[in-house]
CSV table of C-alpha atoms and ligand atoms in Angstrom, one decimal:
chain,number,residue,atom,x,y,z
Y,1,UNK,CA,163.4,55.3,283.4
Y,2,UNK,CA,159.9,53.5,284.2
Y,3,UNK,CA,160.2,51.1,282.0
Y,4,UNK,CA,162.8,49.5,283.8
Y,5,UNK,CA,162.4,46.1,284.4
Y,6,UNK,CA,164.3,45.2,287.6
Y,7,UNK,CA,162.8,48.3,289.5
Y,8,UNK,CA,158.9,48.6,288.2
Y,9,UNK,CA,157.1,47.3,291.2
Y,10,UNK,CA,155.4,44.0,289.7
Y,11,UNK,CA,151.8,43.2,290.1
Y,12,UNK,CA,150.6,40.1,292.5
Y,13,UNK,CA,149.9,38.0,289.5
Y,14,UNK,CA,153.3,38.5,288.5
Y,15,UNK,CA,155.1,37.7,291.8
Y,16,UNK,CA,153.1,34.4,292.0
Y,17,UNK,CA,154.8,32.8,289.3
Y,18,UNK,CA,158.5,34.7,289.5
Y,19,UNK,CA,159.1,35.4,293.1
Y,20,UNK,CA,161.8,33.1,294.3
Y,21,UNK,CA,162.9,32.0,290.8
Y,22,UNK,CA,164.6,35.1,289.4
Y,23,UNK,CA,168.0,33.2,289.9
Y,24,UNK,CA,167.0,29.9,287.7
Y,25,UNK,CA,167.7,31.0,284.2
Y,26,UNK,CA,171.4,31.7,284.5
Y,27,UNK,CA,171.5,28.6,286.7
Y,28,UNK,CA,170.4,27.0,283.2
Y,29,UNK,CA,167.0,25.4,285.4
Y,30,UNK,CA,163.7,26.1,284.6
Y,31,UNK,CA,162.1,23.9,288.0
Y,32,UNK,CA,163.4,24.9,290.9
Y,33,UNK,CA,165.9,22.6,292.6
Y,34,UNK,CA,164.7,20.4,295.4
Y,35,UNK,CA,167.5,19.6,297.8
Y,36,UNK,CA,166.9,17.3,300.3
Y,37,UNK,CA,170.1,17.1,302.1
Y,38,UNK,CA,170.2,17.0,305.7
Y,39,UNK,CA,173.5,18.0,306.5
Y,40,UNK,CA,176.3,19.7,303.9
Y,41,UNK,CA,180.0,19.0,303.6
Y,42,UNK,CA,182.8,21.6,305.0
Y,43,UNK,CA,186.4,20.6,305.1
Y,44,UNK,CA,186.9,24.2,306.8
Y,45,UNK,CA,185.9,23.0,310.1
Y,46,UNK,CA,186.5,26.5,312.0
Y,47,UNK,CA,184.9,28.3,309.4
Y,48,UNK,CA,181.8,26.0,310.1
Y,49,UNK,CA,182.0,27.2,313.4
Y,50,UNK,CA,181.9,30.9,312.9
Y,51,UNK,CA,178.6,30.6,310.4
Y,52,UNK,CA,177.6,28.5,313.7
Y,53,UNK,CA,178.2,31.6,315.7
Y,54,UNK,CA,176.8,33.8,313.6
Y,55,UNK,CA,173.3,32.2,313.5
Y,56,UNK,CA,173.1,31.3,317.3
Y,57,UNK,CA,174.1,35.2,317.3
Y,58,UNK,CA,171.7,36.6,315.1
Y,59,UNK,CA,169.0,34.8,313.5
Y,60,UNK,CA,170.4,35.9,310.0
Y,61,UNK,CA,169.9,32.9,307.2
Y,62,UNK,CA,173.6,31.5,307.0
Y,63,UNK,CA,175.5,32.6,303.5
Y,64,UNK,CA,176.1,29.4,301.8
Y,65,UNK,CA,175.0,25.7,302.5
Y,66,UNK,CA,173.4,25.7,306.1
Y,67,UNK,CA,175.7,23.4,308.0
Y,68,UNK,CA,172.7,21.3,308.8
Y,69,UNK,CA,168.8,20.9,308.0
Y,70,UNK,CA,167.5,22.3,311.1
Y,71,UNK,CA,169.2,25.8,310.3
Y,72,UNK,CA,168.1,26.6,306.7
Y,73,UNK,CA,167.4,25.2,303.1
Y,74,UNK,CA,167.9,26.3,300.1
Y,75,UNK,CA,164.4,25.5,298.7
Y,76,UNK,CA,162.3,26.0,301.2
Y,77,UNK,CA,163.8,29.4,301.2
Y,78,UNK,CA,162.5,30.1,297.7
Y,79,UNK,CA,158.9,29.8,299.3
Y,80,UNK,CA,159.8,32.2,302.0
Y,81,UNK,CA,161.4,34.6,299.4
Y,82,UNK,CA,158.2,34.3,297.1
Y,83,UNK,CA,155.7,34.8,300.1
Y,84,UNK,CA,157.0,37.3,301.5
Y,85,UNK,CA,157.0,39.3,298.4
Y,86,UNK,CA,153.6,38.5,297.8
Y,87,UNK,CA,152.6,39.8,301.9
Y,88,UNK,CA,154.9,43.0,300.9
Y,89,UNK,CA,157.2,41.8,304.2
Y,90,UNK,CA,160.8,41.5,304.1
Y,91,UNK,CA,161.2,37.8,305.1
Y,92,UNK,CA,159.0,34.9,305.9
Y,93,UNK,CA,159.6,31.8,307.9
Y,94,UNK,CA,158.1,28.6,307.5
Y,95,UNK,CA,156.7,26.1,309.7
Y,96,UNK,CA,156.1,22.3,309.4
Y,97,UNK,CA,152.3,23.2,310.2
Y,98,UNK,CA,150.6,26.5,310.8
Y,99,UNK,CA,150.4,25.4,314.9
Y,100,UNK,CA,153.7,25.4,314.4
Y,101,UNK,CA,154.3,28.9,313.3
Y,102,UNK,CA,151.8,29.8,315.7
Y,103,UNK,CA,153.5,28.1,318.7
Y,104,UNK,CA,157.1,29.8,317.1
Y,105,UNK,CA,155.6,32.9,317.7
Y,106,UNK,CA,154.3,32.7,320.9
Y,107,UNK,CA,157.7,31.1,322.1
Y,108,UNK,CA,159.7,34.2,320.7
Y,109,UNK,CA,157.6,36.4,322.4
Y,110,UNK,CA,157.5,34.5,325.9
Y,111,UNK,CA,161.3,34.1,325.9
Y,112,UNK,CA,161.6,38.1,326.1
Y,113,UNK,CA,158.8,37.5,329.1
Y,114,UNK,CA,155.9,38.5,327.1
Y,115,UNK,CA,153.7,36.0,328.2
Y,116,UNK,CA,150.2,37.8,328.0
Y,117,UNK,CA,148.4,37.4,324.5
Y,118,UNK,CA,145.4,39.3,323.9
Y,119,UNK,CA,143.0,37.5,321.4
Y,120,UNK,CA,139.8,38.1,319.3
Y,121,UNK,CA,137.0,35.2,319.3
Y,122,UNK,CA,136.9,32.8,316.8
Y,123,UNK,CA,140.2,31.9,315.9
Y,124,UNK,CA,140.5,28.7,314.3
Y,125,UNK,CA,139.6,25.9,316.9
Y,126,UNK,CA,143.2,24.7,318.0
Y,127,UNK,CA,144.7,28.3,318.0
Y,128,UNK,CA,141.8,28.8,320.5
Y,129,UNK,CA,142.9,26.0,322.5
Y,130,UNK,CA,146.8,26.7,322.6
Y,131,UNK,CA,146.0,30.2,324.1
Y,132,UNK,CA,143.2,29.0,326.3
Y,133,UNK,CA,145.3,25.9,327.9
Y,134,UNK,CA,148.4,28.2,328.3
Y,135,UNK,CA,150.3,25.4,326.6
Y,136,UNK,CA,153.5,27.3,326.0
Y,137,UNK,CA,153.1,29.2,329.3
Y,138,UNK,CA,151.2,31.5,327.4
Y,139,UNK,CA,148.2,33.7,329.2
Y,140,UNK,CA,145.1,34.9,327.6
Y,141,UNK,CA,142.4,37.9,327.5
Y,142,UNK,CA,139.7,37.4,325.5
Y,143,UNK,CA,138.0,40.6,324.0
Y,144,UNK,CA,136.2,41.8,321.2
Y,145,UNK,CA,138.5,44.6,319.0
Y,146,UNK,CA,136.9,47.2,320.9
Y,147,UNK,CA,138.2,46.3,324.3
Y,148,UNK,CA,142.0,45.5,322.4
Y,149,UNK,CA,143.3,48.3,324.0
Y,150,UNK,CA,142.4,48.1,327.3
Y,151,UNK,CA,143.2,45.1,327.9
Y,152,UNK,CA,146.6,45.3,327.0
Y,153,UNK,CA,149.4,45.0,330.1
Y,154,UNK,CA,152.7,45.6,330.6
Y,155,UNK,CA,153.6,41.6,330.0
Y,156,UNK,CA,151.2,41.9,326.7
Y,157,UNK,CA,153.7,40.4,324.0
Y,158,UNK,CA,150.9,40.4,320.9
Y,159,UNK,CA,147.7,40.8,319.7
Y,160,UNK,CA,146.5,38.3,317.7
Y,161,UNK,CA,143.3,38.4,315.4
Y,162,UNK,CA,142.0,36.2,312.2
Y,163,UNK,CA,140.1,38.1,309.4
Y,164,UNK,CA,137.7,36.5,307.9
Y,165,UNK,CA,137.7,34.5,311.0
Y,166,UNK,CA,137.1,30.8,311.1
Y,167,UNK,CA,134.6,29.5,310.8
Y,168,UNK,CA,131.9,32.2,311.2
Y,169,UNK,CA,134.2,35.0,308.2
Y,170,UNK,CA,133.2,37.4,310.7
Y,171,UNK,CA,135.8,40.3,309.9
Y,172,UNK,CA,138.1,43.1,311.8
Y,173,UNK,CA,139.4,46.4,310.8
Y,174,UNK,CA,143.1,45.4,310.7
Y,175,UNK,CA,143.9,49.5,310.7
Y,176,UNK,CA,141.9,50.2,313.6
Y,177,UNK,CA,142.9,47.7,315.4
Y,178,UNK,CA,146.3,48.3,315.0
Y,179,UNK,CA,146.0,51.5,316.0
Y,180,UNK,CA,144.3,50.1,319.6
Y,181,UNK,CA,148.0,47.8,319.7
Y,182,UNK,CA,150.4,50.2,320.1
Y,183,UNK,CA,153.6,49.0,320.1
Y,184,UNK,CA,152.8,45.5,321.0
Y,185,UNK,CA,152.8,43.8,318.1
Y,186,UNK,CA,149.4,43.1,316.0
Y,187,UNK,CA,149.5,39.2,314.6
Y,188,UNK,CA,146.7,38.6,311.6
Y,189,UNK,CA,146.1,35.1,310.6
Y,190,UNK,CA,145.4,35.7,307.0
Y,191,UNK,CA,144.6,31.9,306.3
Y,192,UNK,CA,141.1,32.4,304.8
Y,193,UNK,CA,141.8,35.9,303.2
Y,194,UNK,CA,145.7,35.4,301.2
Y,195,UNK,CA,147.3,37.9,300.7
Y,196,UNK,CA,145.3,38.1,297.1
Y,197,UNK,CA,142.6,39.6,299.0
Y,198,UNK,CA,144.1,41.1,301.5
Y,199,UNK,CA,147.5,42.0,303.0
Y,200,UNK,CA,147.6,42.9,306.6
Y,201,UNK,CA,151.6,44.9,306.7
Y,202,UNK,CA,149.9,47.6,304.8
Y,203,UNK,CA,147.5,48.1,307.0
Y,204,UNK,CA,149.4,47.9,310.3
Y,205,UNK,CA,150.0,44.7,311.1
Y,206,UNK,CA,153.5,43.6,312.2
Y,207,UNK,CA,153.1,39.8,311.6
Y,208,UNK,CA,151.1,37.6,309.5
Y,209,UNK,CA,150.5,34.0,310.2
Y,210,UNK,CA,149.2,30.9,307.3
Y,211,UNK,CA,148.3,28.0,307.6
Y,212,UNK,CA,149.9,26.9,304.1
Y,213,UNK,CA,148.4,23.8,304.1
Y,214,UNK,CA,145.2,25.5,303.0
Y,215,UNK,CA,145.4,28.0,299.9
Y,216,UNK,CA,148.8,28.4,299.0
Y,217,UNK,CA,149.6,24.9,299.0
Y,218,UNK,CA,146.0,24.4,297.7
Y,219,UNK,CA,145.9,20.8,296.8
Y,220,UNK,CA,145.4,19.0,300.0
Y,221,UNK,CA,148.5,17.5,300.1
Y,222,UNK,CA,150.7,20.1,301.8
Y,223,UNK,CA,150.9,20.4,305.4
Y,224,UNK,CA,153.0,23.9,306.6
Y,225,UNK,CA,152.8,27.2,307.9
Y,226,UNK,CA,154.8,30.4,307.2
Y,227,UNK,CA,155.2,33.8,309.5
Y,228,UNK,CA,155.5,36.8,307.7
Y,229,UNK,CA,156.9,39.5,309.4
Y,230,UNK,CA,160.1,42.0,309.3
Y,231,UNK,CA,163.7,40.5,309.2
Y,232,UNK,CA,164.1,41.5,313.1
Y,233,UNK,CA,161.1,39.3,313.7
Y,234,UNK,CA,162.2,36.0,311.5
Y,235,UNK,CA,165.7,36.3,313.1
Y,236,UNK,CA,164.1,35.7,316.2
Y,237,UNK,CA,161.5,32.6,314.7
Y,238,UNK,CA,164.4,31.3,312.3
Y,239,UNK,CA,166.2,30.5,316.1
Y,240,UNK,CA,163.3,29.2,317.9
Y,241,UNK,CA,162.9,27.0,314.7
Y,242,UNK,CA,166.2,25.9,315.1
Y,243,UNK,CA,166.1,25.1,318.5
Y,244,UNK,CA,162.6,23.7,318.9
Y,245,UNK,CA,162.7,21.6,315.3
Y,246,UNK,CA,159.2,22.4,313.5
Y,247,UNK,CA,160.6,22.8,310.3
Y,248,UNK,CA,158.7,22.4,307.0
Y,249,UNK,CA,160.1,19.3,304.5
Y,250,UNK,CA,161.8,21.0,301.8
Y,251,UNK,CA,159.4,18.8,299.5
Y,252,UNK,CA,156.7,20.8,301.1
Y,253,UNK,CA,158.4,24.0,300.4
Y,254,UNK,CA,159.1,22.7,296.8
Y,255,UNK,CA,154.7,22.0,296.8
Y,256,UNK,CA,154.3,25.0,298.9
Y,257,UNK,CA,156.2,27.2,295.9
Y,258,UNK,CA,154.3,25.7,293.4
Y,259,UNK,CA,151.2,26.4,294.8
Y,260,UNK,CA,151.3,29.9,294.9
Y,261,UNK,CA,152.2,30.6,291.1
Y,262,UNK,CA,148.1,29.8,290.5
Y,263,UNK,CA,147.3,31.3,294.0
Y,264,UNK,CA,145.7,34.2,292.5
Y,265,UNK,CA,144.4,32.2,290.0
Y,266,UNK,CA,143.0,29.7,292.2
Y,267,UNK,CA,141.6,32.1,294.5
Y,268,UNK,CA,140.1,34.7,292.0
Y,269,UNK,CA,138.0,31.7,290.6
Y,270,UNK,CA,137.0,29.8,293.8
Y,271,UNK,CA,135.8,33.6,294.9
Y,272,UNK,CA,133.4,34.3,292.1
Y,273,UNK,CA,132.0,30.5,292.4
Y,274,UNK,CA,131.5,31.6,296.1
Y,275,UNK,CA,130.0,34.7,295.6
Y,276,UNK,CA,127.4,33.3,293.5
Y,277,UNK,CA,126.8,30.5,295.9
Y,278,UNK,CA,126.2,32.9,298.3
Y,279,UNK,CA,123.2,34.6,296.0
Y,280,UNK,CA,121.8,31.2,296.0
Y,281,UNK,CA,121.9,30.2,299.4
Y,282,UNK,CA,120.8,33.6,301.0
Y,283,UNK,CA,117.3,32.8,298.7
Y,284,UNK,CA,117.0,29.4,299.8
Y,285,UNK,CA,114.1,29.0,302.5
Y,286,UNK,CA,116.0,25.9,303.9
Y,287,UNK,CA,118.7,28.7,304.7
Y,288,UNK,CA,118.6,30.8,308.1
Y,289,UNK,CA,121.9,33.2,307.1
Y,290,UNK,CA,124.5,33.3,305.3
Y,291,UNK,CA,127.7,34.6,306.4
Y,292,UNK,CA,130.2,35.9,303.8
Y,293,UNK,CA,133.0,38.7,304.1
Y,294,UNK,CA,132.4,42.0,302.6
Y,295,UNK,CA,136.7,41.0,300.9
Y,296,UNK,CA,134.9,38.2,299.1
Y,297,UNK,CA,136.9,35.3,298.9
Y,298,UNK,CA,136.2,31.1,298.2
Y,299,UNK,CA,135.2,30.9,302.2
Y,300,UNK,CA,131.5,30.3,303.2
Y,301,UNK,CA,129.6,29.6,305.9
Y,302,UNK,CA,125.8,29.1,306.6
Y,303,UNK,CA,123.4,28.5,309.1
Y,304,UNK,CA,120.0,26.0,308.5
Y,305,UNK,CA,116.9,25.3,309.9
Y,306,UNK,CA,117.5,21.6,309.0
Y,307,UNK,CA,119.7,19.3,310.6
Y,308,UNK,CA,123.1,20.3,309.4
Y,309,UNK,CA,124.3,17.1,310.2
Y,310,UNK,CA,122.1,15.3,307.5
Y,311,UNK,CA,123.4,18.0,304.8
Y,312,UNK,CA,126.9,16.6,305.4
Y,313,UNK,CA,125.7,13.0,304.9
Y,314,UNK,CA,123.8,14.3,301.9
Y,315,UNK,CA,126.4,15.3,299.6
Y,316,UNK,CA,128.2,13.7,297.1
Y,317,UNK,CA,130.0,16.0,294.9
Y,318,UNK,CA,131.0,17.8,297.4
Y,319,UNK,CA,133.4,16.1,300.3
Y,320,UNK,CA,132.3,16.5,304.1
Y,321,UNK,CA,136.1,16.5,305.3
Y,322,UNK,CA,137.4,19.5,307.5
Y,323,UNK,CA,140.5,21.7,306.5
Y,324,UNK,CA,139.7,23.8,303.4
Y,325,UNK,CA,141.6,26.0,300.5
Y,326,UNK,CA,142.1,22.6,298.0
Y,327,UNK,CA,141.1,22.7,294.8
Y,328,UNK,CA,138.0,20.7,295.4
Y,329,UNK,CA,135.1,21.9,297.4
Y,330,UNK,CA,134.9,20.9,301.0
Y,331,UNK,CA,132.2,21.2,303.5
Y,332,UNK,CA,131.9,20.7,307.2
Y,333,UNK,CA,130.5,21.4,311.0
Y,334,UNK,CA,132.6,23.7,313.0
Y,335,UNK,CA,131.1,22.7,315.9
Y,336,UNK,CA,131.8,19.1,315.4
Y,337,UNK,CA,135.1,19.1,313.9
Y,338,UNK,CA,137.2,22.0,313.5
Y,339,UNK,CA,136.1,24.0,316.6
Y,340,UNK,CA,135.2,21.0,318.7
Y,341,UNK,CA,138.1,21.8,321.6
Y,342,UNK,CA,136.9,24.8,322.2
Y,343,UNK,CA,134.3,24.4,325.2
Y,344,UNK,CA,131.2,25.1,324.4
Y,345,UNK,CA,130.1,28.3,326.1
Y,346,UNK,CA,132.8,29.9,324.2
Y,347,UNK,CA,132.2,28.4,321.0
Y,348,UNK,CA,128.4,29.7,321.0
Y,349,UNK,CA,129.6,33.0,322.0
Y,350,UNK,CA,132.0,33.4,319.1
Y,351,UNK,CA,129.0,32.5,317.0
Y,352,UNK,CA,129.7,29.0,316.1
Y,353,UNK,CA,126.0,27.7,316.7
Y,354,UNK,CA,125.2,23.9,316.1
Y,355,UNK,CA,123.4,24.8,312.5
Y,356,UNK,CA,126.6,26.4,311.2
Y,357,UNK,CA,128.1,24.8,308.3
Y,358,UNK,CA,131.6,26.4,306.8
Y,359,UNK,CA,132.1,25.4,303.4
Y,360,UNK,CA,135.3,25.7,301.3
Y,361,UNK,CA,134.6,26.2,297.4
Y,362,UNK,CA,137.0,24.8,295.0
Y,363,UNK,CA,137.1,25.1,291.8
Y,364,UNK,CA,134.4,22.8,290.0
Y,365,UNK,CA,131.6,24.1,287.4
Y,366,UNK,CA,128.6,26.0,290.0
Y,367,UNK,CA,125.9,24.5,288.6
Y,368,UNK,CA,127.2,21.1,289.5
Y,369,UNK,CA,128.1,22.4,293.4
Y,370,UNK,CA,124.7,23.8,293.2
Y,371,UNK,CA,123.0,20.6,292.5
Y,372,UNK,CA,124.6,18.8,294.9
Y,373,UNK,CA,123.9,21.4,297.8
Y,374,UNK,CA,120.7,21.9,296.9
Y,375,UNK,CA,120.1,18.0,297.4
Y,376,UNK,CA,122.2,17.6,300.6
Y,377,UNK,CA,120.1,20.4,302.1
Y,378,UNK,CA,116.6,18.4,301.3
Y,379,UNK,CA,118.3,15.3,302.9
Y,380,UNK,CA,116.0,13.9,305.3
Y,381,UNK,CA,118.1,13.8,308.7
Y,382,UNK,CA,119.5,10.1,309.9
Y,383,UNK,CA,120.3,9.1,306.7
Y,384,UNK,CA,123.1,6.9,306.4
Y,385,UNK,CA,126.4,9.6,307.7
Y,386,UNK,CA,128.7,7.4,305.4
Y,387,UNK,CA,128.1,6.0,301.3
Y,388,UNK,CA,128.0,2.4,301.5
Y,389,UNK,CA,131.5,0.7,300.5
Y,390,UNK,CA,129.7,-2.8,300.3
Y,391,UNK,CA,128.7,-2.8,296.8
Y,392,UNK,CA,125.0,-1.6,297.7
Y,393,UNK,CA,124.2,1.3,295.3
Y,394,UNK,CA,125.4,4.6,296.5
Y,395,UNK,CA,123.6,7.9,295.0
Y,396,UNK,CA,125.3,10.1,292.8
Y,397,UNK,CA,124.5,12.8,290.4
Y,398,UNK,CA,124.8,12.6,287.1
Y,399,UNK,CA,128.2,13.2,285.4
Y,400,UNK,CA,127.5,15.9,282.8
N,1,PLP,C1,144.1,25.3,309.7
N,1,PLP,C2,144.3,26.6,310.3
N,1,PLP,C3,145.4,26.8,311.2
N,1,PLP,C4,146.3,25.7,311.6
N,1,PLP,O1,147.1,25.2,310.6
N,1,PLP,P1,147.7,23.8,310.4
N,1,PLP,O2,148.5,23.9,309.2
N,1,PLP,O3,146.6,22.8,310.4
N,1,PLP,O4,148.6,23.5,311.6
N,1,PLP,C5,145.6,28.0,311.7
N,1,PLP,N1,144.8,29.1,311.4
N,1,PLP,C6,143.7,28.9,310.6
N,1,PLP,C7,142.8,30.1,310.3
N,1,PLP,C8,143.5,27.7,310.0
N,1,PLP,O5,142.4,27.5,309.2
């Protein structure tokens, strides 16, 4: 039968909105429940301690209430559920922050002695910095994807690459690449890209890494992160979670589900403002390049001849705050801000130069982004790097 509802593979769109919600009609909800318990009731204390014993044992989600909040809950596991089906993975596991997932990762993999990562330059500024510090006890080869291969070791425990990269979007072959892995296992921090544009499993990856608190919680107000990966995988992260604590609030995982029912939605329209943004900007003689992904997407980033420090100060519509993926357009300098840990040799090898500017687009009308970025960038440098708060008139453009 192909009309079959419950076995017709369902399109992205569809998935947004119903993943991790099939079970709410004959529950009589609409909403999803929010539980914020931090512990759950059990008169059966030695059956409490077997589903104990089996998660210390195998990483599996318990059946039932979780025993306490550390181990599981129910809501956040209706974002896992839903993101996972939307990065074609058999499980997720999420984070109280994307560092979080990272360091969950790293810690699973250095607790089987797998301590050597090999890493592609840029990676977002503090993922940079947890590798190159060895934080977590972690080692680190830098390479370019060509050299993935050999620098691989016996102690290699992951490869771990961003496509589009932040901030400079510059991209990888994810199949390729994979290919140069092996068996060590490839991780793709698919932040910037979602898995709207772009989902790394089918194309060899074994483990993909958000930041949620960009586009899939998409409103600035979430902060999480979220491994996708197989169920062998999130056994192992679902215990490190457990035993190291960085959980995500279940009132982010309510915001985080929530978010991505417009994700494709959201990113779809951001993208096509981007694109043309892009046309504009690569005209502009105040413009030296423009960087932009051949996957598209709402990320862009630009080099000027100006000051780029005076363009931030110059906008108005547009906020000059880091972090990116909201609904409103964001703007800032990499080398200031977001990649400002990494030293700077390594920063301006990775191609983050001082007139970069990475700019998130949101979703307003283009014409009015245009405007504004069309002023910022004819801002005379050492203007004022803040509006005034003091009453004093403050320019702004005209509200159509
Ligand atoms: C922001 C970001 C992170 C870190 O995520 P947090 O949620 O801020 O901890 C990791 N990777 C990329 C690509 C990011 O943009």
């Amino acid at each position: 039968m192909d009309n079959d509802v419950s076995t017709t593979p369902r399109a992205l769109a569809t998935e947004a909105v119903h993943a991790g919600r099939e079970d709410l009609a004959a529950l009589g909800l609409h909403a999803p429940p929010l539980d914020l318990s931090t512990t759950y009731p059990s008169y059966d204390t030695r059956a409490e301690a077997a589903r104990i014993d089996e998660f210390a044992g195998t990483g599996a989600r318990p059946d039932g209430p979780p025993v306490y909040a550390r181990l599981d809950n129910p809501t956040t596991a209706r974002f896992e559920d839903a993101l996972a089906r939307l990065e074609g993975t058999e499980s997720a596991v999420a984070f109280a922050s994307g560092m979080a997932a990272l360091t969950a990762v790293l810690l699973v993999r250095a607790s089987l002695g797998l301590r050597h990562v090999v890493a592609v330059r840029p990676l977002y500024g503090c993922s940079d910095h947890l590798l190159t510090a060895g934080l977590l006890g972690t080692e680190v080869t830098w390479t370019d994807p060509a050299g993935v291969a050999e620098a691989i070791r016996p102690d290699t425990g992951l490869v771990m690459v961003e496509t589009p990269a932040n901030p400079t979007l510059a991209e990888v072959d994810i199949e390729a690449l994979a290919h140069s892995c092996g068996s060590v296992p490839l991780l793709v921090d698919n932040t910037f890209a979602t898995p709207v544009l772009q989902q790394p499993v089918r194309h060899g990856a074994r483990i993909v890494l958000h930041s949620a608190t960009k586009y899939l919680g998409g409103h600035g107000d979430v902060l999480g992160g979220v491994v996708a990966c197989d169920e062998e995988f999130a056994r192992a992260l679902r215990q490190v979670r457990f035993a190291t604590g960085g959980v995500l609030h279940p009132l982010a995982g309510y915001l985080l589900l929530r978010g991505l029912s417009t994700l494709p939605v959201r990113v779809r329209a951001a993208s096509a403002t981007a694109a043309e943004l892009v046309r504009r900007l690569s005209a502009d003689p105040r413009v030296a390049r423009v960087h932009y992904p051949r996957i598209g997407g709402a990320m862009i980033a630009f080099e000027v001849y100006g000051d780029p420090h005076a363009v931030t100060a110059g906008v108005r519509l547009i906020t000059p705050a880091v972090s990116l993926g909201s609904v409103d357009t964001l703007i800032q300098h990499p080398a200031s801000i977001s990649h400002r840990i990494v030293a700077e040799g390594d920063r301006r090898a990775a191609g983050v130069s001082e007139q970069l500017l990475r700019m998130s687009v949101g979703l307003e009308d283009v014409e009015d982004l245009w405007r504004d970025l069309t002023q910022a960038l004819s801002a005379p440098s050492g203007r004022s790097a803040r509006p005034a708060v003091d009453g004093s008139p403050v320019p702004r453009p005209a509200v159509r």
